[in-house]
PDB file of C-alpha atoms and ligand atoms in Angstrom:
ATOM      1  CA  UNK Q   1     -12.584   8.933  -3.186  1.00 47.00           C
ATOM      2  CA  UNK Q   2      -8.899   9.264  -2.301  1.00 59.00           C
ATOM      3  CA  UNK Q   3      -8.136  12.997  -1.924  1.00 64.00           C
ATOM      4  CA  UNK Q   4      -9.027  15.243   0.644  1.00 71.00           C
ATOM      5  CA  UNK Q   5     -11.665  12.405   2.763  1.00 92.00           C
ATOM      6  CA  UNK Q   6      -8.563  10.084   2.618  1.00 97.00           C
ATOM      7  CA  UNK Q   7      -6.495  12.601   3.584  1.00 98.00           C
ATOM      8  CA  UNK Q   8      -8.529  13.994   6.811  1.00 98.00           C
ATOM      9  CA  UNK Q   9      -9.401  10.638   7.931  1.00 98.00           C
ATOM     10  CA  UNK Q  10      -5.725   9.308   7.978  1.00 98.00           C
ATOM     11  CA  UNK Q  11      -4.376  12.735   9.942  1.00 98.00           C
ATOM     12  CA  UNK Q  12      -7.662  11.741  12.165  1.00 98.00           C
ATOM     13  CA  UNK Q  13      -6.111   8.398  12.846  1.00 98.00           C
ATOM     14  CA  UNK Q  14      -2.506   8.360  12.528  1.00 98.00           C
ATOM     15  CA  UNK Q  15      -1.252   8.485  15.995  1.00 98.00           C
ATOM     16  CA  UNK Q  16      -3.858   5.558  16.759  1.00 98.00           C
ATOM     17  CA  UNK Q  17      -3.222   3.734  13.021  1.00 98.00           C
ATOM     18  CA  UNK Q  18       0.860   3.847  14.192  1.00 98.00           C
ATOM     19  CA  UNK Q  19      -0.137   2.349  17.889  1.00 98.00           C
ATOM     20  CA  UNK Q  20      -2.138  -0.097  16.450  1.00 97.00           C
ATOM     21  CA  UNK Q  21      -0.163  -1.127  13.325  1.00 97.00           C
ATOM     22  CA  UNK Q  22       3.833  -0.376  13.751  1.00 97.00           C
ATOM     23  CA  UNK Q  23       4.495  -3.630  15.349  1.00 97.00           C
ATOM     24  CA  UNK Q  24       2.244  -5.872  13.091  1.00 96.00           C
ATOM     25  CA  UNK Q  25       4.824  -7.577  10.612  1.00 98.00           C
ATOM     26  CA  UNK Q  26       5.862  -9.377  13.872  1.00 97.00           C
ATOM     27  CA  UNK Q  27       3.336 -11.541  13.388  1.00 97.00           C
ATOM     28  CA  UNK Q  28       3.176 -11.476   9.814  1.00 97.00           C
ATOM     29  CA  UNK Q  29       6.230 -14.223   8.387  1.00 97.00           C
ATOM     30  CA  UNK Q  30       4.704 -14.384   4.793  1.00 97.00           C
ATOM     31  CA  UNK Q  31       4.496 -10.558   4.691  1.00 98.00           C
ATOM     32  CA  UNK Q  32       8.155 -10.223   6.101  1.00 98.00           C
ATOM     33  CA  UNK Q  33       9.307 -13.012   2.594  1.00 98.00           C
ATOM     34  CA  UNK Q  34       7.206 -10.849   0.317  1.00 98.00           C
ATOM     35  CA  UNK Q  35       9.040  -7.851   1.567  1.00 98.00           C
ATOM     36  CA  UNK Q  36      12.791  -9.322   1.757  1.00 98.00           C
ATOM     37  CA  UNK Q  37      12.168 -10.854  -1.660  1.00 98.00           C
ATOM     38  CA  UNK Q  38      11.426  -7.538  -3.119  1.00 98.00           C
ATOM     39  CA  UNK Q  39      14.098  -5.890  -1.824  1.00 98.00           C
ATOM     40  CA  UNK Q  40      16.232  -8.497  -3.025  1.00 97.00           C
ATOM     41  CA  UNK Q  41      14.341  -8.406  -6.769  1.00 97.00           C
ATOM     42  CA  UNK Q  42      14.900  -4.609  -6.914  1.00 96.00           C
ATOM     43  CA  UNK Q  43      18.209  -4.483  -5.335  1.00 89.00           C
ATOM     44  CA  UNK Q  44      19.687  -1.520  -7.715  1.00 91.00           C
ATOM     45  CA  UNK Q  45      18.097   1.792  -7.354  1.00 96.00           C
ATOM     46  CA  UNK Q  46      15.873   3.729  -5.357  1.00 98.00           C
ATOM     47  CA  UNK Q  47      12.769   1.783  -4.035  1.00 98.00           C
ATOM     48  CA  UNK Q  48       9.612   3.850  -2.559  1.00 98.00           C
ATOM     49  CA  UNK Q  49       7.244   2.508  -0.285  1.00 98.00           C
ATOM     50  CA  UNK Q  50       3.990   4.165  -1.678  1.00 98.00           C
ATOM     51  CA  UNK Q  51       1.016   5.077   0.705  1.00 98.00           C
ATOM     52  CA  UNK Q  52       3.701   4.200   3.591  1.00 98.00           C
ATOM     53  CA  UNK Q  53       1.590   5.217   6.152  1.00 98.00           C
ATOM     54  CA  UNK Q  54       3.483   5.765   9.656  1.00 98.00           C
ATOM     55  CA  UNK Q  55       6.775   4.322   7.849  1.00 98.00           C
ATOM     56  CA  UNK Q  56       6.682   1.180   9.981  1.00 98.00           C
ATOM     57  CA  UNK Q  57       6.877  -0.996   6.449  1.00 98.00           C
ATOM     58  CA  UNK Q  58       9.338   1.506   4.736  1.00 98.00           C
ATOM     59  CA  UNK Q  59      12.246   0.978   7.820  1.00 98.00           C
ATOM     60  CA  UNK Q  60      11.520  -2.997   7.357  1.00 98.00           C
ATOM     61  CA  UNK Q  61      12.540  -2.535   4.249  1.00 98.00           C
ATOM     62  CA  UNK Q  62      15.646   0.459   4.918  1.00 98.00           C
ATOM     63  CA  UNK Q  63      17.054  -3.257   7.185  1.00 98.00           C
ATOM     64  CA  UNK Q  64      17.399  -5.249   3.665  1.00 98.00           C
ATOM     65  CA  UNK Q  65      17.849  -2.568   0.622  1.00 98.00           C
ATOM     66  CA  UNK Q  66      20.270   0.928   0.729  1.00 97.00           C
ATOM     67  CA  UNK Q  67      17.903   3.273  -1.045  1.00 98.00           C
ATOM     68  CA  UNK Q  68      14.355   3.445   0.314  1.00 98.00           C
ATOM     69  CA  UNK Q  69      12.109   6.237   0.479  1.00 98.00           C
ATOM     70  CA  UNK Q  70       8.193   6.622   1.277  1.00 98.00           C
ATOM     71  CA  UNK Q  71       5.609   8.672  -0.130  1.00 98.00           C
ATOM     72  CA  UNK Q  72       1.860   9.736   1.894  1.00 98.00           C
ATOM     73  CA  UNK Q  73      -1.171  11.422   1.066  1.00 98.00           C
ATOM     74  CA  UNK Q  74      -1.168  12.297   4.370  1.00 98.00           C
ATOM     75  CA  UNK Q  75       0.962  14.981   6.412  1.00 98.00           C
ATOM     76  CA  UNK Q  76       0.115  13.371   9.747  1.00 98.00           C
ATOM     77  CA  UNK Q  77       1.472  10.041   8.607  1.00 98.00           C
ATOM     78  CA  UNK Q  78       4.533  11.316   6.939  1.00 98.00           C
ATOM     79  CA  UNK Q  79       5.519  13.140  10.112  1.00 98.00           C
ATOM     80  CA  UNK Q  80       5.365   9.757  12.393  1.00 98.00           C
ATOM     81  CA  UNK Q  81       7.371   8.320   9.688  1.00 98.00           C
ATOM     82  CA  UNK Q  82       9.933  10.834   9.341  1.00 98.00           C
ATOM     83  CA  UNK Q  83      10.254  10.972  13.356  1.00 98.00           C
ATOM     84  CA  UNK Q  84      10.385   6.553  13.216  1.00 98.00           C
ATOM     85  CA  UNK Q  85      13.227   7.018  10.246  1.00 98.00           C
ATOM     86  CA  UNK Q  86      15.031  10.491  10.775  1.00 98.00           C
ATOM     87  CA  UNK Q  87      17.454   9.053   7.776  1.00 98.00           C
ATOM     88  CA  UNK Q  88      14.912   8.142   5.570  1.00 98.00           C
ATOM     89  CA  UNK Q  89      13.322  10.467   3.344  1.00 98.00           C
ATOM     90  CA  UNK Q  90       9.426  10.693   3.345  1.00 98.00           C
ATOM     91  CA  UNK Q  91       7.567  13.171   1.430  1.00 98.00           C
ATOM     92  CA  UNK Q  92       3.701  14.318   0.823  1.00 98.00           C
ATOM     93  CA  UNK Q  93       2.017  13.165  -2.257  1.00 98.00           C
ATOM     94  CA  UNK Q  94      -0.628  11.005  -3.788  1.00 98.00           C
ATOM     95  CA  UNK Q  95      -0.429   8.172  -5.681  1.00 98.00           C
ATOM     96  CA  UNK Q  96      -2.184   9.542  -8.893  1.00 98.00           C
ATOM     97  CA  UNK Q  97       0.512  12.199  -9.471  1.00 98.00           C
ATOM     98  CA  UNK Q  98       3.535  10.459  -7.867  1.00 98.00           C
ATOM     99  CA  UNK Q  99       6.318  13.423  -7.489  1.00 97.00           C
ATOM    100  CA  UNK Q 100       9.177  11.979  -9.102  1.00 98.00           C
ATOM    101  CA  UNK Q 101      10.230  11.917 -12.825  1.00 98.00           C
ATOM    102  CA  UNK Q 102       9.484   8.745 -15.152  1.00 98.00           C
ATOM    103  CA  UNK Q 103      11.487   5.716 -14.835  1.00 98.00           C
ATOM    104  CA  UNK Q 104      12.872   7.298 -10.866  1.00 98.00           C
ATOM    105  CA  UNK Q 105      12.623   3.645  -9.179  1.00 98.00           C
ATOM    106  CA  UNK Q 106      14.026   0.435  -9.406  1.00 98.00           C
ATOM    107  CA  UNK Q 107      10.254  -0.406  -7.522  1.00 98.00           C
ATOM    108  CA  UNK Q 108       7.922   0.486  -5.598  1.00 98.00           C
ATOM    109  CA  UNK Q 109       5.601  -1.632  -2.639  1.00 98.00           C
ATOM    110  CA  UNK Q 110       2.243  -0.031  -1.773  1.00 98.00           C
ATOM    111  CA  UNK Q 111      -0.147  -2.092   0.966  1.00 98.00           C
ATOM    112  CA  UNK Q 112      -3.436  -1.128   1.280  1.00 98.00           C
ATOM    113  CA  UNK Q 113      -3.142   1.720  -0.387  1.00 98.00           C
ATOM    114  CA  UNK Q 114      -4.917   1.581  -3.255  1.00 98.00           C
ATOM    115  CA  UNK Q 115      -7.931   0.140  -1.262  1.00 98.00           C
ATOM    116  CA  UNK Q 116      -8.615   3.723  -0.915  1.00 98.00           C
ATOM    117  CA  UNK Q 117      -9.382   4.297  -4.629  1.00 98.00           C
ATOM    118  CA  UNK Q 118     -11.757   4.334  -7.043  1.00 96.00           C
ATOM    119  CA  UNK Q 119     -11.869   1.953 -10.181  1.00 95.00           C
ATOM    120  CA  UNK Q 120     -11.262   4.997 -12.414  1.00 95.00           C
ATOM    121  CA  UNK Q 121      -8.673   6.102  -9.860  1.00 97.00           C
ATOM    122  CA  UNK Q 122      -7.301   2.742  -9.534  1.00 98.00           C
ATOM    123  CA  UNK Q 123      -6.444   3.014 -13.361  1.00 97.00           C
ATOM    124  CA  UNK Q 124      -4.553   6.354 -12.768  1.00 98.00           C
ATOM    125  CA  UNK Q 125      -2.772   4.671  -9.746  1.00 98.00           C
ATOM    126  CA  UNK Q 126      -1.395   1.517 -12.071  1.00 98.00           C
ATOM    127  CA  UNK Q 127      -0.468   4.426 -14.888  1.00 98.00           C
ATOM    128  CA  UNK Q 128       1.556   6.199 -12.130  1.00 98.00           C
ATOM    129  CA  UNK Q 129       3.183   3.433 -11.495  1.00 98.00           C
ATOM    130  CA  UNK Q 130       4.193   2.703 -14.895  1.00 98.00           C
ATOM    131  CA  UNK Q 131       5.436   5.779 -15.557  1.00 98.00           C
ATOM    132  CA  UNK Q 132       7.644   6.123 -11.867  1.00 98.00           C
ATOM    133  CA  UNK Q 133       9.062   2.597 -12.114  1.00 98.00           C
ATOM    134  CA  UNK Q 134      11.172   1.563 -14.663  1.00 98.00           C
ATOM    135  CA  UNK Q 135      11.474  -0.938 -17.086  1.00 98.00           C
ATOM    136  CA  UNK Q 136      12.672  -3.920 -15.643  1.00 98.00           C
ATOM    137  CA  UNK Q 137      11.483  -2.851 -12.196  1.00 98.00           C
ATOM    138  CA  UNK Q 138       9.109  -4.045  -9.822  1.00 98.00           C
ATOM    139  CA  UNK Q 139       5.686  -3.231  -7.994  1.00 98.00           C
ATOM    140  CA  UNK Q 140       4.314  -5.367  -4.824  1.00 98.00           C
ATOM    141  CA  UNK Q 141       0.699  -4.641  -4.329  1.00 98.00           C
ATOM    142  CA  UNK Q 142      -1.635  -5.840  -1.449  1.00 98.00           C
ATOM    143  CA  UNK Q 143      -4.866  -5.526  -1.131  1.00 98.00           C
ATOM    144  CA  UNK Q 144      -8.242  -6.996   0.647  1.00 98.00           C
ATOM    145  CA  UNK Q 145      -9.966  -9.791  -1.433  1.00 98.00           C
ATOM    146  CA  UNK Q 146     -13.579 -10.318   1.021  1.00 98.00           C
ATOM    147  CA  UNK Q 147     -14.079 -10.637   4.707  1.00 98.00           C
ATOM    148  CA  UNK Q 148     -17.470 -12.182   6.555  1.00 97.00           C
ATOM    149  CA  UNK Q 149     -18.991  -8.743   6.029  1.00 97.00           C
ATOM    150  CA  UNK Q 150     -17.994  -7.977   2.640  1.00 98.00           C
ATOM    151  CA  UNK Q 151     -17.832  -9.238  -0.605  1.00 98.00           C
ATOM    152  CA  UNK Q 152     -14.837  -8.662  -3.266  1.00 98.00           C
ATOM    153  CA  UNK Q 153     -16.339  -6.031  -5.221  1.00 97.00           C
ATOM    154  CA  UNK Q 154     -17.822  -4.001  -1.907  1.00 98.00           C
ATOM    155  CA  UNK Q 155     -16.984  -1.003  -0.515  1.00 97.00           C
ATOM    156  CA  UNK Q 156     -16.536   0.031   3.511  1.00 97.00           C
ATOM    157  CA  UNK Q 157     -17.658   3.499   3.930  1.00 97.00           C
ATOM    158  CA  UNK Q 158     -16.295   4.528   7.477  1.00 97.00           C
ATOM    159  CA  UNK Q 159     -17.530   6.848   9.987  1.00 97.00           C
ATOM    160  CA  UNK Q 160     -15.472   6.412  12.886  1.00 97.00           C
ATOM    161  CA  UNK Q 161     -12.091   4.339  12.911  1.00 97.00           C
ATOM    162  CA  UNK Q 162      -9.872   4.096  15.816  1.00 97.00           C
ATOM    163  CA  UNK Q 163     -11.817   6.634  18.024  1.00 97.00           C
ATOM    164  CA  UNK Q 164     -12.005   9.152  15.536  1.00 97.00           C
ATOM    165  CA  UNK Q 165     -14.713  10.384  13.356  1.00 97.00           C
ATOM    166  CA  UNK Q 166     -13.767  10.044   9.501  1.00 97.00           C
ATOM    167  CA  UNK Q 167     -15.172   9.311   6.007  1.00 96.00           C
ATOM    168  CA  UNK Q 168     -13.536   6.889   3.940  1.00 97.00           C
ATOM    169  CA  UNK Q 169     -14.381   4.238   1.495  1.00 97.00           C
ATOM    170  CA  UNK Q 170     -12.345   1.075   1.487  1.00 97.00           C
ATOM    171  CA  UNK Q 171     -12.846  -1.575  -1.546  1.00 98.00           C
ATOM    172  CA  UNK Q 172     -12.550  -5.075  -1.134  1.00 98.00           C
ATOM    173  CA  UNK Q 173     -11.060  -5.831  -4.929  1.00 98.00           C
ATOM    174  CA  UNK Q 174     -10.620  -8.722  -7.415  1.00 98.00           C
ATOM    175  CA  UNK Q 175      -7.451  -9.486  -7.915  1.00 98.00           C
ATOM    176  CA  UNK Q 176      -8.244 -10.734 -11.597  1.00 98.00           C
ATOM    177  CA  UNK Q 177      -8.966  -6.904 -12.070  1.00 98.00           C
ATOM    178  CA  UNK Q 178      -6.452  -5.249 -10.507  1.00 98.00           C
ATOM    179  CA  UNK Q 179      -3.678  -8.037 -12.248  1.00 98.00           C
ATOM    180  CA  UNK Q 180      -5.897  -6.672 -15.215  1.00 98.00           C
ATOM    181  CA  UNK Q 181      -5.322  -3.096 -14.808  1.00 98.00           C
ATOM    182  CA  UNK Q 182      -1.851  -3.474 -13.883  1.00 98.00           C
ATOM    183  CA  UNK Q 183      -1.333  -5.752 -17.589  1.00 98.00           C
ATOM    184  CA  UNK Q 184      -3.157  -2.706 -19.221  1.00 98.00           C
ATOM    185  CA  UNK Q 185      -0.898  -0.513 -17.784  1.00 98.00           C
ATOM    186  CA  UNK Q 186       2.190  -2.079 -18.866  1.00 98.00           C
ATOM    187  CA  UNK Q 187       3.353  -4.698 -15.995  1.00 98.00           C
ATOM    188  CA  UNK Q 188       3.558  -7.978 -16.239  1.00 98.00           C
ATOM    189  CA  UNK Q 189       2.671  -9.925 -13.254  1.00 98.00           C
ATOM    190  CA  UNK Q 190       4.874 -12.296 -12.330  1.00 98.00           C
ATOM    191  CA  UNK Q 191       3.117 -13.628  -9.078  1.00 98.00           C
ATOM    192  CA  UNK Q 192       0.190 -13.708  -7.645  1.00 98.00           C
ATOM    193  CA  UNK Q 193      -0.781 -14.645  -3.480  1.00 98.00           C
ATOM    194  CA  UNK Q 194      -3.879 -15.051  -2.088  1.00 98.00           C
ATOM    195  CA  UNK Q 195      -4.161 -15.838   1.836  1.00 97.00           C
ATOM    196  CA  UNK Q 196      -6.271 -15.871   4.949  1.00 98.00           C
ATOM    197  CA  UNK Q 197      -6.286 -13.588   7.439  1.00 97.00           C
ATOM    198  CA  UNK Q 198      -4.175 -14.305  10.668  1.00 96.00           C
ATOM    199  CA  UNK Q 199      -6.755 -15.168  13.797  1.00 94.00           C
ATOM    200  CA  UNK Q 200      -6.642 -12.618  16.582  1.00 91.00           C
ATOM    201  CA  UNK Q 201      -4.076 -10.436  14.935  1.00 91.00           C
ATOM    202  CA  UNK Q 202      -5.394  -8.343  11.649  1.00 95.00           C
ATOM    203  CA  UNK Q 203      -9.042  -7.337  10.227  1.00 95.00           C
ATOM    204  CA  UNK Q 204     -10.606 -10.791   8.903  1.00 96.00           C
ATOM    205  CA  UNK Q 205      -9.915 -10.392   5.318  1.00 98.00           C
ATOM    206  CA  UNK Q 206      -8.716 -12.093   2.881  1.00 98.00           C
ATOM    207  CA  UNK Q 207      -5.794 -10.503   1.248  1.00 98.00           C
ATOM    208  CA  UNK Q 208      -3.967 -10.056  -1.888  1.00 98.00           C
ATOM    209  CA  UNK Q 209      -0.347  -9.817  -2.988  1.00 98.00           C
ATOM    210  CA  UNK Q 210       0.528  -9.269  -6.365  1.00 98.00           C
ATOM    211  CA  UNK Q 211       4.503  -8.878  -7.812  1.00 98.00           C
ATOM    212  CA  UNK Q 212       4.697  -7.513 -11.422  1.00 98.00           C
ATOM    213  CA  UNK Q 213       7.690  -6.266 -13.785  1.00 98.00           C
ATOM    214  CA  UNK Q 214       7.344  -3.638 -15.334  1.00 98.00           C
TER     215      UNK Q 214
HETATM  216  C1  SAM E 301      -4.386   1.262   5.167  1.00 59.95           C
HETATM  217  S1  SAM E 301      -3.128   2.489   5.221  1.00 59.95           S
HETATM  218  C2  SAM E 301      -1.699   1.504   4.794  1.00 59.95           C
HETATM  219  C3  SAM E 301      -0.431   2.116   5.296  1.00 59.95           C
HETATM  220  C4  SAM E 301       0.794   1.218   5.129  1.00 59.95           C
HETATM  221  N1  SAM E 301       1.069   0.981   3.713  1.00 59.95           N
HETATM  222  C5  SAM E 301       0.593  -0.077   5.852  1.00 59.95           C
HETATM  223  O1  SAM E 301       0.663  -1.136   5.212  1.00 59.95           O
HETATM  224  O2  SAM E 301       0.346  -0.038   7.065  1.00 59.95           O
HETATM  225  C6  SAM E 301      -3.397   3.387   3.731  1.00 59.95           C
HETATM  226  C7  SAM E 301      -2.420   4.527   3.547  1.00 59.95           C
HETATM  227  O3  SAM E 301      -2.566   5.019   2.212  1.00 59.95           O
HETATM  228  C8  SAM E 301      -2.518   6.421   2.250  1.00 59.95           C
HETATM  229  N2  SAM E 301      -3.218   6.915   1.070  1.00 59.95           N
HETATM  230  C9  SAM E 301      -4.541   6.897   0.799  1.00 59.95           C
HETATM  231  N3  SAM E 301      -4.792   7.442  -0.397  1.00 59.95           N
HETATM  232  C10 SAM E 301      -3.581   7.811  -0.902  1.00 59.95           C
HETATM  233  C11 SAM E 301      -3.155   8.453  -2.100  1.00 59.95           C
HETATM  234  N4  SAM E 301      -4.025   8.834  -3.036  1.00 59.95           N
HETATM  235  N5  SAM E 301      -1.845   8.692  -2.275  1.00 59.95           N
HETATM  236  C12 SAM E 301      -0.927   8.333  -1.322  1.00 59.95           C
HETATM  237  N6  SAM E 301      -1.269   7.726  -0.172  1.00 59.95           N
HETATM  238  C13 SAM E 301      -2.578   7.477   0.033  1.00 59.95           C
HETATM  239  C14 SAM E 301      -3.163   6.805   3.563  1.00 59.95           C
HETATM  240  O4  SAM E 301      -2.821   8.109   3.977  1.00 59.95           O
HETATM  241  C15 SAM E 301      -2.639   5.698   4.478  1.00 59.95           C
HETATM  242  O5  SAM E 301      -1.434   6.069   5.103  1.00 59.95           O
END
């Protein structure tokens, strides 16, 4: 599932995801590195922030690169980001038919995105990017590894989330087979994080960050 039950919940939540969440890379140092490194890595071009959510992660990265843009399956989302970035551009779409042409970006980030997909789905996703990002360009993935309630290879079907009634799957994943799918796909990963969650401040996963060429 990632198409219309994606979709509803995160117009459900968004006003309560952006309260929640626009502040959180405050308290997140190794996320802020990841970010600034990538922006550094892909310094020439246009880089998208896919699955951007209320745009909180695409303006981080607007402060450290001149060409950023962000991309949401949902409308709800991409209207708190446009009204957080006026400047920016933000645009409706889904990750398994990306609206650009082949080889648009210099990179693209996507965070917790692609928890939202299916494995087949998943494969699509790392095909997309392939085709959007072009040689010699970059991807930064994150994802959740396991948590006390779930194991990597589990999925979170939600019914309610942040006071609103939804339905949405969310898979905890391995990063052996997502760095697998994204090899298949034709990336190259070039490095691979895997860290503990931050006490009192995020969901008590473990997470994963992978950077690959393309
Ligand atoms: C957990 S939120 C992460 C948002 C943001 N990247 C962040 O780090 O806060 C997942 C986001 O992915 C979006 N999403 C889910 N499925 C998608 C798809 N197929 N295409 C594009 N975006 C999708 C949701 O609408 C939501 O904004």
């Amino acid at each position: 599932m990632s198409g219309p039950d994606a979709r509803a919940a995160y117009d459900a939540v968004a006003t309560a995801y952006d309260a929640a969440f626009a502040d959180e890379l405050d308290a997140k140092p190794l996320d802020r590195a990841l970010l600034t490194s990538f922006a550094e890595l892909a310094s020439s071009g246009t880089i998208c922030d896919i699955g951007c959510g209320p745009g909180h992660v695409t303006c981080f990265l607007a402060g450290r690169h001149a060409d950023v843009v962000g991309i949401d399956l949902s409308p709800a989302m991409v209207e708190i980001a446009r009204q957080r970035a006026p400047d920016l551009s933000f645009t409706v779409g889904s990750i398994l038919d990306l609206p650009v042409a082949d080889d648009a970006w210099a990179g693209a980030v996507s965070l917790y995105s692609i928890i939202h997909l299916t494995p087949s789905d998943r494969t699509t996703a790392c095909r997309e990017f392939a085709r959007v990002i072009r040689p010699g360009g970059w991807l930064l993935l994150a994802f959740h590894v396991d948590s006390p309630e779930f194991a990597v290879g589990a999925v979170n079907h939600l019914t309610s989330w942040l006071g609103q009634r939804v339905e949405l799957d969310g898979y905890f994943l391995d990063p052996d087979d997502v760095s697998a799918q994204l090899e298949a796909a034709g990336f190259t990963v070039k490095a691979r994080l895997e860290r503990e969650p931050i006490d009192g401040v995020e969901y008590p996963s473990r997470r994963c960050y992978l950077l690959a060429e393309r």
